[in-house]
Amino acid sequence: MEVPPLLVQTAGSLVAILALARLARWMKLGGAPRLDSADAVRRAAGEVEDGFAAVVTTQDSRGLAALARNTEGRIMVIKRHGNRFAGRVLGPQAEARLWRDHSGPTLEVDCGEARFGKVVLEIPDAEAWADAINQVNPTRDA
């Protein structure tokens, strides 16, 4: 019985793909990073802006976004972007809104940059963070 060359080539390609996938998993490549601890948030903040040393952090209950504050009082919002993290240090154009539903307060942070978008966080201390973010712009009406 002769095996068609196309079948051999297809089987060989499938074996090679599975081997590469296993190698990538073993090397811990790819995947979906999460902001599931204060250390993960500090690392991500340092990657977003070199030298940003977060002293106070909070992360979203799903691990998709976080907030970090440094010793100077600067606040950074961080969100997952693909398999990396993107973040912005909040300036006077930043705004935070609280949404209340059955599961508790949800914080929506708008850094004022349309291309970055709004970040929604389910955090236990949403009110305190909203106040801190909205105080970045002292001329904003309360």
Coordinates of C-alpha atoms in Angstrom, one line a residue, residues 24-80:
A24 CA 5.6 27.7 23.1
R25 CA 3.5 26.5 26.1
W26 CA 6.6 25.0 27.8
M27 CA 8.5 28.3 27.3
K28 CA 5.4 30.2 28.6
L29 CA 5.0 32.3 25.5
G30 CA 1.8 33.9 24.5
G31 CA -1.2 33.5 26.8
A32 CA -3.2 36.3 28.4
P33 CA -1.3 38.2 31.1
R34 CA -3.4 39.2 34.1
L35 CA -3.1 42.0 36.7
D36 CA -4.0 39.7 39.5
S37 CA -1.7 41.0 42.3
A38 CA -0.1 44.2 43.5
D39 CA 3.3 42.9 42.3
A40 CA 1.8 42.4 38.8
V41 CA 0.4 45.9 38.8
R42 CA 3.8 47.4 39.9
R43 CA 5.6 45.5 37.2
A44 CA 3.2 46.6 34.5
A45 CA 3.3 50.3 35.7
G46 CA 7.1 50.1 35.5
E47 CA 6.9 48.7 32.0
V48 CA 4.5 51.4 30.8
E49 CA 6.6 54.3 32.2
D50 CA 10.2 53.6 33.1
G51 CA 10.8 54.6 36.7
F52 CA 7.1 54.7 37.7
A53 CA 7.3 53.2 41.2
A54 CA 3.8 52.4 42.4
V55 CA 3.2 52.5 46.1
V56 CA -0.6 52.1 46.1
T57 CA -2.3 49.8 43.7
T58 CA -5.7 48.3 43.0
Q59 CA -6.6 45.8 40.4
D60 CA -9.9 44.9 38.6
S61 CA -11.6 41.8 40.0
R62 CA -11.1 40.2 36.6
G63 CA -7.4 41.1 36.3
L64 CA -7.9 43.1 33.1
A65 CA -7.1 46.6 34.4
A66 CA -5.6 48.4 37.3
L67 CA -4.8 51.7 38.9
A68 CA -1.4 52.7 40.5
R69 CA -0.3 55.7 42.4
N70 CA 3.4 56.7 43.0
T71 CA 4.9 58.7 45.8
E72 CA 4.5 61.9 43.9
G73 CA 0.7 61.3 43.8
R74 CA 0.6 60.6 40.0
I75 CA -2.0 58.1 39.1
M76 CA -1.7 55.6 36.2
V77 CA -4.5 53.6 34.6
I78 CA -3.4 50.3 33.1
K79 CA -5.3 47.9 30.8
R80 CA -4.5 44.8 28.9

